[in-house]
Amino acid sequence: MRHLFLNGPVQNGPFTFDTRPGKAVGIRLAAALNAILGLPPAPHLWNTVTLAGDLRHRQAEGPMIPRQRFEADLIAAKYPSGQSPVAGILTDTDAEVANLALAMIENNLRAGTLTISRETVPTCRACGHMTGTGSHPCNACGSTDTEDRTGCHLVAELAKDRPVLDRSDIHASHRQQPKHLQHTAANVTERLILSRTRDHGIDLSPLGLNGLVLDPRVGIHATVLAAARRHEADTAVMTITENAANHIAAHGQHFREHDGTRVQYALHGHLPYDHTASLQPLHDAYRATQAIKDDFEVWFLPLCSLKTKTATGPDQLPALFKHYMRAHLAKPIAADGAVLEAVQRSVSAGDTEWITNKQALATAMAARATVSVAATEI
């Protein structure tokens, strides 16, 4: 398998997909693209290593339950009833992810791109949490009493012979390369501390870094690679917003390739799901069934987010729905093999022009009608 699309891990925050479906854009987009390529469903990926998660766990009412179970219960509650992902769920602390991350760290230590060295970092005197630079209360406990504390940390040296992010790291055609992102992603220090103080995460004690876990921005890449290994994919394409890619790219520089599998970023924008009710007059005019409306929101809009990589405005929804309906009404009984192959080549190459082509979109719809992917969508 050459490509497999996977969502950039979703932070396990206080929301559900019923109430905030915009959180599901990356998941829906990955499912749509994999289905077009005829690939099996991929697992949904979740980011659970957050300070906010530490605080939620500490403050939860009732008997304290193990953190892994706590996170699993929160994730399960995100999905509408009866819509658990067919391929399952993978989090950034699952055993296969942790094992893969530690293997990559060891490879990088041998190569000299990572080191374990003594570093002096601002630390909260009250709870020992790394506070970062600047004068502000500790985000973990609120104390304002900090000190510079020296200890061993995992440190990454940015490569000097290649940029933090180059064209080969972005899943996009030549015309759609995000030059601005390539520039801003490089605005980081040359040495990055990859060990963090968290209650939950990939434990770095096997490296002698007791009490520290792996930076979640690295763990996200390990999660994607672990999911790709399950499917024996050559390239794991992470669906992610440009802002998120900018945030994690430098930390992932030495973790985007392992054992023949590499990670690329497929950038997508935000969708105005809060405004889809405004389409009701168009729904009535086209006599759109619930299935058609669901298909527009769950399948077509995420594809549009791949083409519009910033944000789709509410005022764009009517035109998008009309384009979708024109393709729907032109949908052939059976997909044209040559046209479908052209769409699949575009998807594999990161070209999004086919999305605005009525014939190509109609063909993709026809092919989709022969494959049941409802259980992978939310």
mmCIF file of C-alpha atoms in Angstrom:
data_model
loop_
_atom_site.group_PDB
_atom_site.id
_atom_site.type_symbol
_atom_site.label_atom_id
_atom_site.label_comp_id
_atom_site.label_asym_id
_atom_site.label_seq_id
_atom_site.Cartn_x
_atom_site.Cartn_y
_atom_site.Cartn_z
ATOM 1 C CA MET A 1 0.000 0.000 0.000
ATOM 2 C CA ARG A 2 1.546 3.295 -1.043
ATOM 3 C CA HIS A 3 -0.548 5.926 0.784
ATOM 4 C CA LEU A 4 -2.753 5.809 3.849
ATOM 5 C CA PHE A 5 -4.540 8.912 5.121
ATOM 6 C CA LEU A 6 -4.756 9.319 8.884
ATOM 7 C CA ASN A 7 -6.130 12.142 10.981
ATOM 8 C CA GLY A 8 -3.736 14.317 12.885
ATOM 9 C CA PRO A 9 -4.463 13.127 16.445
ATOM 10 C CA VAL A 10 -7.416 14.983 17.968
ATOM 11 C CA GLN A 11 -6.878 16.422 21.444
ATOM 12 C CA ASN A 12 -9.119 14.654 23.934
ATOM 13 C CA GLY A 13 -10.782 17.843 25.174
ATOM 14 C CA PRO A 14 -14.249 18.513 26.648
ATOM 15 C CA PHE A 15 -16.412 18.178 23.526
ATOM 16 C CA THR A 16 -18.407 15.638 21.564
ATOM 17 C CA PHE A 17 -18.678 15.281 17.804
ATOM 18 C CA ASP A 18 -22.437 15.746 18.044
ATOM 19 C CA THR A 19 -21.971 19.244 19.441
ATOM 20 C CA ARG A 20 -18.731 20.282 17.716
ATOM 21 C CA PRO A 21 -18.396 18.348 14.439
ATOM 22 C CA GLY A 22 -15.621 20.675 13.289
ATOM 23 C CA LYS A 23 -13.266 18.624 15.450
ATOM 24 C CA ALA A 24 -13.953 15.678 13.140
ATOM 25 C CA VAL A 25 -12.822 17.321 9.882
ATOM 26 C CA GLY A 26 -9.460 15.534 9.783
ATOM 27 C CA ILE A 27 -11.060 12.180 10.606
ATOM 28 C CA ARG A 28 -13.773 12.613 7.977
ATOM 29 C CA LEU A 29 -11.271 13.794 5.376
ATOM 30 C CA ALA A 30 -8.950 10.822 5.938
ATOM 31 C CA ALA A 31 -11.897 8.416 5.655
ATOM 32 C CA ALA A 32 -13.097 10.038 2.429
ATOM 33 C CA LEU A 33 -9.681 9.939 0.746
ATOM 34 C CA ASN A 34 -8.941 6.355 1.814
ATOM 35 C CA ALA A 35 -12.323 5.247 0.439
ATOM 36 C CA ILE A 36 -11.622 6.938 -2.910
ATOM 37 C CA LEU A 37 -8.357 5.017 -3.115
ATOM 38 C CA GLY A 38 -10.165 1.790 -2.241
ATOM 39 C CA LEU A 39 -8.251 1.392 1.024
ATOM 40 C CA PRO A 40 -9.594 -0.249 4.190
ATOM 41 C CA PRO A 41 -10.790 1.925 7.084
ATOM 42 C CA ALA A 42 -8.004 3.433 9.193
ATOM 43 C CA PRO A 43 -8.063 3.839 12.979
ATOM 44 C CA HIS A 44 -8.986 7.179 14.517
ATOM 45 C CA LEU A 45 -6.025 8.777 16.285
ATOM 46 C CA TRP A 46 -6.232 10.656 19.586
ATOM 47 C CA ASN A 47 -3.836 12.953 21.452
ATOM 48 C CA THR A 48 -4.169 12.345 25.208
ATOM 49 C CA VAL A 49 -0.852 13.777 26.447
ATOM 50 C CA THR A 50 -1.926 17.265 27.488
ATOM 51 C CA LEU A 51 -1.644 19.342 30.625
ATOM 52 C CA ALA A 52 -5.389 19.989 30.400
ATOM 53 C CA GLY A 53 -5.877 16.217 30.547
ATOM 54 C CA ASP A 54 -3.701 16.019 33.657
ATOM 55 C CA LEU A 55 -5.854 18.640 35.348
ATOM 56 C CA ARG A 56 -9.142 17.015 34.309
ATOM 57 C CA HIS A 57 -7.988 13.703 35.728
ATOM 58 C CA ARG A 58 -6.873 15.243 39.022
ATOM 59 C CA GLN A 59 -10.110 17.190 39.422
ATOM 60 C CA ALA A 60 -12.519 14.430 38.383
ATOM 61 C CA GLU A 61 -15.206 13.646 40.911
ATOM 62 C CA GLY A 62 -15.561 10.218 42.482
ATOM 63 C CA PRO A 63 -12.942 7.471 42.914
ATOM 64 C CA MET A 64 -9.723 8.001 40.965
ATOM 65 C CA ILE A 65 -9.545 5.639 37.999
ATOM 66 C CA PRO A 66 -6.385 4.827 35.995
ATOM 67 C CA ARG A 67 -5.522 7.557 33.530
ATOM 68 C CA GLN A 68 -5.589 5.261 30.497
ATOM 69 C CA ARG A 69 -9.142 4.181 31.363
ATOM 70 C CA PHE A 70 -10.098 7.794 32.109
ATOM 71 C CA GLU A 71 -8.977 8.884 28.639
ATOM 72 C CA ALA A 72 -10.610 5.879 26.955
ATOM 73 C CA ASP A 73 -13.962 6.665 28.578
ATOM 74 C CA LEU A 74 -13.758 10.303 27.457
ATOM 75 C CA ILE A 75 -12.943 9.274 23.886
ATOM 76 C CA ALA A 76 -15.778 6.735 23.727
ATOM 77 C CA ALA A 77 -18.216 9.437 24.840
ATOM 78 C CA LYS A 78 -17.187 11.661 21.902
ATOM 79 C CA TYR A 79 -18.833 9.419 19.315
ATOM 80 C CA PRO A 80 -22.542 9.360 18.528
ATOM 81 C CA SER A 81 -24.263 6.190 19.682
ATOM 82 C CA GLY A 82 -23.478 3.229 17.441
ATOM 83 C CA GLN A 83 -20.788 5.022 15.419
ATOM 84 C CA SER A 84 -17.558 3.697 16.871
ATOM 85 C CA PRO A 85 -14.802 3.526 14.226
ATOM 86 C CA VAL A 86 -14.609 0.170 12.454
ATOM 87 C CA ALA A 87 -10.798 0.156 12.535
ATOM 88 C CA GLY A 88 -10.684 1.142 16.192
ATOM 89 C CA ILE A 89 -8.911 3.881 18.079
ATOM 90 C CA LEU A 90 -5.204 4.513 18.657
ATOM 91 C CA THR A 91 -3.882 6.989 21.219
ATOM 92 C CA ASP A 92 -0.466 8.529 21.659
ATOM 93 C CA THR A 93 0.272 6.403 24.730
ATOM 94 C CA ASP A 94 -0.784 2.967 23.468
ATOM 95 C CA ALA A 95 1.902 0.318 23.842
ATOM 96 C CA GLU A 96 2.645 -0.016 20.115
ATOM 97 C CA VAL A 97 3.056 3.770 19.848
ATOM 98 C CA ALA A 98 5.342 3.936 22.900
ATOM 99 C CA ASN A 99 7.490 1.066 21.641
ATOM 100 C CA LEU A 100 7.836 2.652 18.222
ATOM 101 C CA ALA A 101 8.645 6.071 19.697
ATOM 102 C CA LEU A 102 11.372 4.641 21.929
ATOM 103 C CA ALA A 103 12.844 2.741 18.973
ATOM 104 C CA MET A 104 12.990 5.945 16.926
ATOM 105 C CA ILE A 105 14.554 7.818 19.839
ATOM 106 C CA GLU A 106 17.254 5.177 20.183
ATOM 107 C CA ASN A 107 17.971 5.368 16.434
ATOM 108 C CA ASN A 108 18.271 9.142 16.646
ATOM 109 C CA LEU A 109 20.511 8.942 19.702
ATOM 110 C CA ARG A 110 22.851 6.623 17.811
ATOM 111 C CA ALA A 111 22.787 8.985 14.812
ATOM 112 C CA GLY A 112 23.543 11.994 17.023
ATOM 113 C CA THR A 113 20.435 13.941 16.014
ATOM 114 C CA LEU A 114 19.146 13.530 19.575
ATOM 115 C CA THR A 115 21.160 13.772 22.766
ATOM 116 C CA ILE A 116 20.549 13.367 26.460
ATOM 117 C CA SER A 117 22.142 16.357 28.121
ATOM 118 C CA ARG A 118 21.937 18.490 31.227
ATOM 119 C CA GLU A 119 19.696 21.472 30.634
ATOM 120 C CA THR A 120 18.578 24.351 32.817
ATOM 121 C CA VAL A 121 14.858 25.028 32.474
ATOM 122 C CA PRO A 122 12.357 27.216 34.369
ATOM 123 C CA THR A 123 10.507 24.981 36.817
ATOM 124 C CA CYS A 124 7.748 25.483 39.379
ATOM 125 C CA ARG A 125 9.077 25.143 42.921
ATOM 126 C CA ALA A 126 5.701 23.968 44.194
ATOM 127 C CA CYS A 127 4.928 21.081 41.808
ATOM 128 C CA GLY A 128 8.029 20.580 39.658
ATOM 129 C CA HIS A 129 6.261 21.366 36.380
ATOM 130 C CA MET A 130 8.356 22.879 33.570
ATOM 131 C CA THR A 131 6.880 26.359 33.195
ATOM 132 C CA GLY A 132 8.584 27.675 30.080
ATOM 133 C CA THR A 133 10.046 31.128 29.686
ATOM 134 C CA GLY A 134 8.337 34.332 30.774
ATOM 135 C CA SER A 135 6.814 35.583 33.994
ATOM 136 C CA HIS A 136 3.486 33.808 34.505
ATOM 137 C CA PRO A 137 1.849 31.438 37.004
ATOM 138 C CA CYS A 138 2.502 27.725 36.669
ATOM 139 C CA ASN A 139 -0.092 26.223 34.344
ATOM 140 C CA ALA A 140 -0.172 23.042 36.411
ATOM 141 C CA CYS A 141 -0.781 24.420 39.909
ATOM 142 C CA GLY A 142 -0.988 28.216 39.646
ATOM 143 C CA SER A 143 2.056 28.944 41.769
ATOM 144 C CA THR A 144 4.194 31.942 40.823
ATOM 145 C CA ASP A 145 7.272 30.612 42.617
ATOM 146 C CA THR A 146 9.647 29.345 39.932
ATOM 147 C CA GLU A 147 13.328 28.553 39.701
ATOM 148 C CA ASP A 148 15.853 27.524 37.065
ATOM 149 C CA ARG A 149 16.453 23.827 37.634
ATOM 150 C CA THR A 150 19.180 21.749 35.985
ATOM 151 C CA GLY A 151 18.615 18.130 35.029
ATOM 152 C CA CYS A 152 18.914 15.636 32.198
ATOM 153 C CA HIS A 153 16.601 16.067 29.221
ATOM 154 C CA LEU A 154 16.087 14.669 25.745
ATOM 155 C CA VAL A 155 17.220 17.282 23.223
ATOM 156 C CA ALA A 156 16.871 17.460 19.437
ATOM 157 C CA GLU A 157 19.382 19.214 17.227
ATOM 158 C CA LEU A 158 17.687 20.572 14.097
ATOM 159 C CA ALA A 159 19.256 19.326 10.891
ATOM 160 C CA LYS A 160 21.609 21.808 9.268
ATOM 161 C CA ASP A 161 21.558 20.187 5.824
ATOM 162 C CA ARG A 162 17.817 20.450 5.196
ATOM 163 C CA PRO A 163 14.929 22.747 6.152
ATOM 164 C CA VAL A 164 12.554 21.963 8.999
ATOM 165 C CA LEU A 165 9.828 21.488 6.399
ATOM 166 C CA ASP A 166 10.385 21.031 2.682
ATOM 167 C CA ARG A 167 8.191 20.117 -0.265
ATOM 168 C CA SER A 168 8.614 16.389 0.255
ATOM 169 C CA ASP A 169 7.017 16.717 3.698
ATOM 170 C CA ILE A 170 3.800 18.221 2.299
ATOM 171 C CA HIS A 171 1.251 16.111 0.444
ATOM 172 C CA ALA A 172 0.356 18.636 -2.221
ATOM 173 C CA SER A 173 0.885 19.262 -5.912
ATOM 174 C CA HIS A 174 3.615 21.615 -7.067
ATOM 175 C CA ARG A 175 1.134 24.495 -7.416
ATOM 176 C CA GLN A 176 -0.285 24.047 -3.938
ATOM 177 C CA GLN A 177 2.892 24.020 -1.869
ATOM 178 C CA PRO A 178 2.480 26.219 1.265
ATOM 179 C CA LYS A 179 5.561 28.420 1.038
ATOM 180 C CA HIS A 180 4.498 30.536 4.012
ATOM 181 C CA LEU A 181 4.256 27.453 6.249
ATOM 182 C CA GLN A 182 7.668 26.250 5.134
ATOM 183 C CA HIS A 183 9.080 29.586 6.250
ATOM 184 C CA THR A 184 7.251 29.942 9.575
ATOM 185 C CA ALA A 185 7.855 26.332 10.642
ATOM 186 C CA ALA A 186 11.579 27.102 10.668
ATOM 187 C CA ASN A 187 11.184 29.910 13.231
ATOM 188 C CA VAL A 188 12.289 27.790 16.178
ATOM 189 C CA THR A 189 15.438 27.436 18.243
ATOM 190 C CA GLU A 190 18.127 25.106 16.926
ATOM 191 C CA ARG A 191 17.869 22.928 20.057
ATOM 192 C CA LEU A 192 14.492 21.614 21.181
ATOM 193 C CA ILE A 193 13.833 19.957 24.528
ATOM 194 C CA LEU A 194 11.680 16.897 23.806
ATOM 195 C CA SER A 195 11.143 15.728 27.393
ATOM 196 C CA ARG A 196 8.233 17.110 29.392
ATOM 197 C CA THR A 197 6.721 17.024 32.865
ATOM 198 C CA ARG A 198 3.297 15.402 32.574
ATOM 199 C CA ASP A 199 1.248 12.947 34.600
ATOM 200 C CA HIS A 200 0.586 10.939 31.444
ATOM 201 C CA GLY A 201 2.638 10.184 28.356
ATOM 202 C CA ILE A 202 5.309 7.971 26.840
ATOM 203 C CA ASP A 203 7.566 7.232 29.790
ATOM 204 C CA LEU A 204 11.221 8.153 29.188
ATOM 205 C CA SER A 205 12.572 6.308 32.230
ATOM 206 C CA PRO A 206 14.024 3.545 29.963
ATOM 207 C CA LEU A 207 16.404 6.304 28.814
ATOM 208 C CA GLY A 208 17.234 7.281 32.392
ATOM 209 C CA LEU A 209 14.918 10.295 32.323
ATOM 210 C CA ASN A 210 12.797 9.411 35.328
ATOM 211 C CA GLY A 211 9.657 11.479 35.850
ATOM 212 C CA LEU A 212 9.650 12.779 32.272
ATOM 213 C CA VAL A 213 7.544 11.898 29.226
ATOM 214 C CA LEU A 214 7.985 12.456 25.513
ATOM 215 C CA ASP A 215 6.800 15.783 24.102
ATOM 216 C CA PRO A 216 3.326 15.126 22.598
ATOM 217 C CA ARG A 217 4.342 16.898 19.387
ATOM 218 C CA VAL A 218 6.735 14.009 18.816
ATOM 219 C CA GLY A 219 4.205 11.459 20.048
ATOM 220 C CA ILE A 220 1.726 12.588 17.391
ATOM 221 C CA HIS A 221 4.149 11.496 14.662
ATOM 222 C CA ALA A 222 4.797 8.168 16.364
ATOM 223 C CA THR A 223 1.042 7.572 16.556
ATOM 224 C CA VAL A 224 0.618 8.156 12.829
ATOM 225 C CA LEU A 225 3.570 5.904 11.983
ATOM 226 C CA ALA A 226 2.270 3.143 14.264
ATOM 227 C CA ALA A 227 -1.125 3.238 12.535
ATOM 228 C CA ALA A 228 0.575 3.153 9.126
ATOM 229 C CA ARG A 229 2.587 0.085 10.135
ATOM 230 C CA ARG A 230 -0.646 -1.770 10.883
ATOM 231 C CA HIS A 231 -1.640 -1.285 7.235
ATOM 232 C CA GLU A 232 1.869 -1.694 5.781
ATOM 233 C CA ALA A 233 1.662 1.749 4.186
ATOM 234 C CA ASP A 234 4.698 3.354 2.577
ATOM 235 C CA THR A 235 3.473 6.893 3.212
ATOM 236 C CA ALA A 236 1.281 7.978 6.126
ATOM 237 C CA VAL A 237 -0.478 11.202 5.150
ATOM 238 C CA MET A 238 -1.580 13.146 8.223
ATOM 239 C CA THR A 239 -4.603 15.389 7.708
ATOM 240 C CA ILE A 240 -3.915 18.527 9.717
ATOM 241 C CA THR A 241 -4.551 22.277 9.775
ATOM 242 C CA GLU A 242 -1.747 24.615 8.748
ATOM 243 C CA ASN A 243 -1.603 26.105 12.235
ATOM 244 C CA ALA A 244 -1.207 22.664 13.823
ATOM 245 C CA ALA A 245 1.447 21.672 11.275
ATOM 246 C CA ASN A 246 3.337 24.863 12.066
ATOM 247 C CA HIS A 247 3.212 23.924 15.754
ATOM 248 C CA ILE A 248 4.526 20.363 15.413
ATOM 249 C CA ALA A 249 6.747 20.351 12.305
ATOM 250 C CA ALA A 250 10.064 21.145 13.999
ATOM 251 C CA HIS A 251 9.470 18.589 16.755
ATOM 252 C CA GLY A 252 8.668 15.973 14.132
ATOM 253 C CA GLN A 253 11.689 16.597 11.928
ATOM 254 C CA HIS A 254 13.526 13.483 13.157
ATOM 255 C CA PHE A 255 10.312 11.462 13.547
ATOM 256 C CA ARG A 256 8.731 11.599 10.098
ATOM 257 C CA GLU A 257 10.342 8.419 8.816
ATOM 258 C CA HIS A 258 10.968 4.976 10.245
ATOM 259 C CA ASP A 259 11.631 1.538 8.797
ATOM 260 C CA GLY A 260 10.575 2.452 5.267
ATOM 261 C CA THR A 261 7.456 4.428 6.206
ATOM 262 C CA ARG A 262 7.340 8.203 6.096
ATOM 263 C CA VAL A 263 4.903 10.876 7.251
ATOM 264 C CA GLN A 264 3.578 13.718 5.114
ATOM 265 C CA TYR A 265 1.156 16.505 6.047
ATOM 266 C CA ALA A 266 -2.061 17.043 4.083
ATOM 267 C CA LEU A 267 -3.273 20.500 5.045
ATOM 268 C CA HIS A 268 -6.949 21.244 5.452
ATOM 269 C CA GLY A 269 -8.976 24.229 6.558
ATOM 270 C CA HIS A 270 -11.793 24.839 9.028
ATOM 271 C CA LEU A 271 -15.436 24.307 8.115
ATOM 272 C CA PRO A 272 -18.463 26.399 9.171
ATOM 273 C CA TYR A 273 -20.516 23.538 10.591
ATOM 274 C CA ASP A 274 -22.315 25.944 12.917
ATOM 275 C CA HIS A 275 -23.925 27.536 9.851
ATOM 276 C CA THR A 276 -25.089 24.502 7.849
ATOM 277 C CA ALA A 277 -28.684 25.026 9.081
ATOM 278 C CA SER A 278 -28.764 28.124 6.861
ATOM 279 C CA LEU A 279 -28.925 25.781 3.858
ATOM 280 C CA GLN A 280 -32.484 24.677 4.644
ATOM 281 C CA PRO A 281 -34.038 26.747 1.804
ATOM 282 C CA LEU A 282 -31.683 25.028 -0.654
ATOM 283 C CA HIS A 283 -32.433 21.650 0.875
ATOM 284 C CA ASP A 284 -36.117 22.322 0.248
ATOM 285 C CA ALA A 285 -35.517 23.590 -3.284
ATOM 286 C CA TYR A 286 -33.562 20.463 -4.228
ATOM 287 C CA ARG A 287 -35.833 18.204 -2.167
ATOM 288 C CA ALA A 288 -32.700 16.913 -0.476
ATOM 289 C CA THR A 289 -33.146 13.786 1.594
ATOM 290 C CA GLN A 290 -31.444 13.369 4.968
ATOM 291 C CA ALA A 291 -28.946 11.032 3.319
ATOM 292 C CA ILE A 292 -28.010 13.734 0.816
ATOM 293 C CA LYS A 293 -27.622 16.343 3.564
ATOM 294 C CA ASP A 294 -25.507 13.990 5.652
ATOM 295 C CA ASP A 295 -23.344 13.116 2.651
ATOM 296 C CA PHE A 296 -22.749 16.806 1.950
ATOM 297 C CA GLU A 297 -21.636 17.504 5.526
ATOM 298 C CA VAL A 298 -19.748 14.284 6.262
ATOM 299 C CA TRP A 299 -18.084 13.565 2.921
ATOM 300 C CA PHE A 300 -18.112 16.570 0.580
ATOM 301 C CA LEU A 301 -17.344 19.445 2.964
ATOM 302 C CA PRO A 302 -14.194 17.734 4.333
ATOM 303 C CA LEU A 303 -12.990 17.325 0.743
ATOM 304 C CA CYS A 304 -13.566 21.054 0.233
ATOM 305 C CA SER A 305 -11.442 21.760 3.316
ATOM 306 C CA LEU A 306 -8.564 20.046 1.528
ATOM 307 C CA LYS A 307 -8.830 22.584 -1.296
ATOM 308 C CA THR A 308 -9.462 25.649 0.884
ATOM 309 C CA LYS A 309 -6.704 25.303 3.447
ATOM 310 C CA THR A 310 -7.603 28.293 5.620
ATOM 311 C CA ALA A 311 -11.304 28.529 6.423
ATOM 312 C CA THR A 312 -14.441 28.072 4.375
ATOM 313 C CA GLY A 313 -16.779 30.998 5.059
ATOM 314 C CA PRO A 314 -20.485 30.560 5.827
ATOM 315 C CA ASP A 315 -21.259 32.625 2.729
ATOM 316 C CA GLN A 316 -19.587 29.938 0.589
ATOM 317 C CA LEU A 317 -21.908 27.156 1.726
ATOM 318 C CA PRO A 318 -24.751 27.804 -0.784
ATOM 319 C CA ALA A 319 -22.397 27.677 -3.780
ATOM 320 C CA LEU A 320 -20.738 24.535 -2.437
ATOM 321 C CA PHE A 321 -24.084 22.835 -1.911
ATOM 322 C CA LYS A 322 -25.198 23.714 -5.454
ATOM 323 C CA HIS A 323 -21.956 22.266 -6.883
ATOM 324 C CA TYR A 324 -22.421 19.145 -4.778
ATOM 325 C CA MET A 325 -26.028 18.735 -5.974
ATOM 326 C CA ARG A 326 -25.075 19.225 -9.640
ATOM 327 C CA ALA A 327 -22.539 16.412 -9.265
ATOM 328 C CA HIS A 328 -25.056 14.300 -7.356
ATOM 329 C CA LEU A 329 -27.659 14.698 -10.099
ATOM 330 C CA ALA A 330 -25.016 13.835 -12.733
ATOM 331 C CA LYS A 331 -23.814 10.759 -10.824
ATOM 332 C CA PRO A 332 -23.586 7.775 -13.205
ATOM 333 C CA ILE A 333 -25.037 4.393 -12.311
ATOM 334 C CA ALA A 334 -21.531 2.924 -12.451
ATOM 335 C CA ALA A 335 -18.263 4.776 -12.076
ATOM 336 C CA ASP A 336 -16.227 5.329 -15.240
ATOM 337 C CA GLY A 337 -13.010 3.407 -14.631
ATOM 338 C CA ALA A 338 -10.744 5.850 -16.487
ATOM 339 C CA VAL A 339 -12.175 8.890 -14.710
ATOM 340 C CA LEU A 340 -11.963 7.156 -11.314
ATOM 341 C CA GLU A 341 -8.331 6.240 -11.931
ATOM 342 C CA ALA A 342 -7.595 9.878 -12.756
ATOM 343 C CA VAL A 343 -9.241 10.974 -9.491
ATOM 344 C CA GLN A 344 -7.228 8.382 -7.559
ATOM 345 C CA ARG A 345 -3.991 9.610 -9.167
ATOM 346 C CA SER A 346 -4.908 13.159 -8.135
ATOM 347 C CA VAL A 347 -5.566 12.064 -4.560
ATOM 348 C CA SER A 348 -2.242 10.221 -4.408
ATOM 349 C CA ALA A 349 -0.407 13.235 -5.860
ATOM 350 C CA GLY A 350 -2.054 15.778 -3.539
ATOM 351 C CA ASP A 351 -3.872 17.540 -6.395
ATOM 352 C CA THR A 352 -7.308 18.895 -5.395
ATOM 353 C CA GLU A 353 -8.545 20.306 -8.717
ATOM 354 C CA TRP A 354 -10.807 17.284 -9.258
ATOM 355 C CA ILE A 355 -13.025 18.385 -6.354
ATOM 356 C CA THR A 356 -14.396 21.307 -8.417
ATOM 357 C CA ASN A 357 -14.814 19.180 -11.551
ATOM 358 C CA LYS A 358 -18.439 17.992 -11.790
ATOM 359 C CA GLN A 359 -17.664 14.831 -13.756
ATOM 360 C CA ALA A 360 -14.793 13.798 -11.505
ATOM 361 C CA LEU A 361 -16.816 14.467 -8.362
ATOM 362 C CA ALA A 362 -19.829 12.588 -9.730
ATOM 363 C CA THR A 363 -17.605 9.614 -10.546
ATOM 364 C CA ALA A 364 -16.173 9.614 -7.035
ATOM 365 C CA MET A 365 -19.739 9.676 -5.698
ATOM 366 C CA ALA A 366 -20.683 6.701 -7.879
ATOM 367 C CA ALA A 367 -17.668 4.725 -6.709
ATOM 368 C CA ARG A 368 -18.461 5.604 -3.121
ATOM 369 C CA ALA A 369 -22.004 4.302 -3.485
ATOM 370 C CA THR A 370 -20.598 0.815 -4.017
ATOM 371 C CA VAL A 371 -18.541 0.880 -0.812
ATOM 372 C CA SER A 372 -20.032 1.074 2.655
ATOM 373 C CA VAL A 373 -18.026 3.546 4.745
ATOM 374 C CA ALA A 374 -20.789 4.770 7.034
ATOM 375 C CA ALA A 375 -19.326 3.051 10.084
ATOM 376 C CA THR A 376 -16.046 4.950 9.683
ATOM 377 C CA GLU A 377 -17.667 8.371 9.518
ATOM 378 C CA ILE A 378 -18.796 10.683 12.284
#
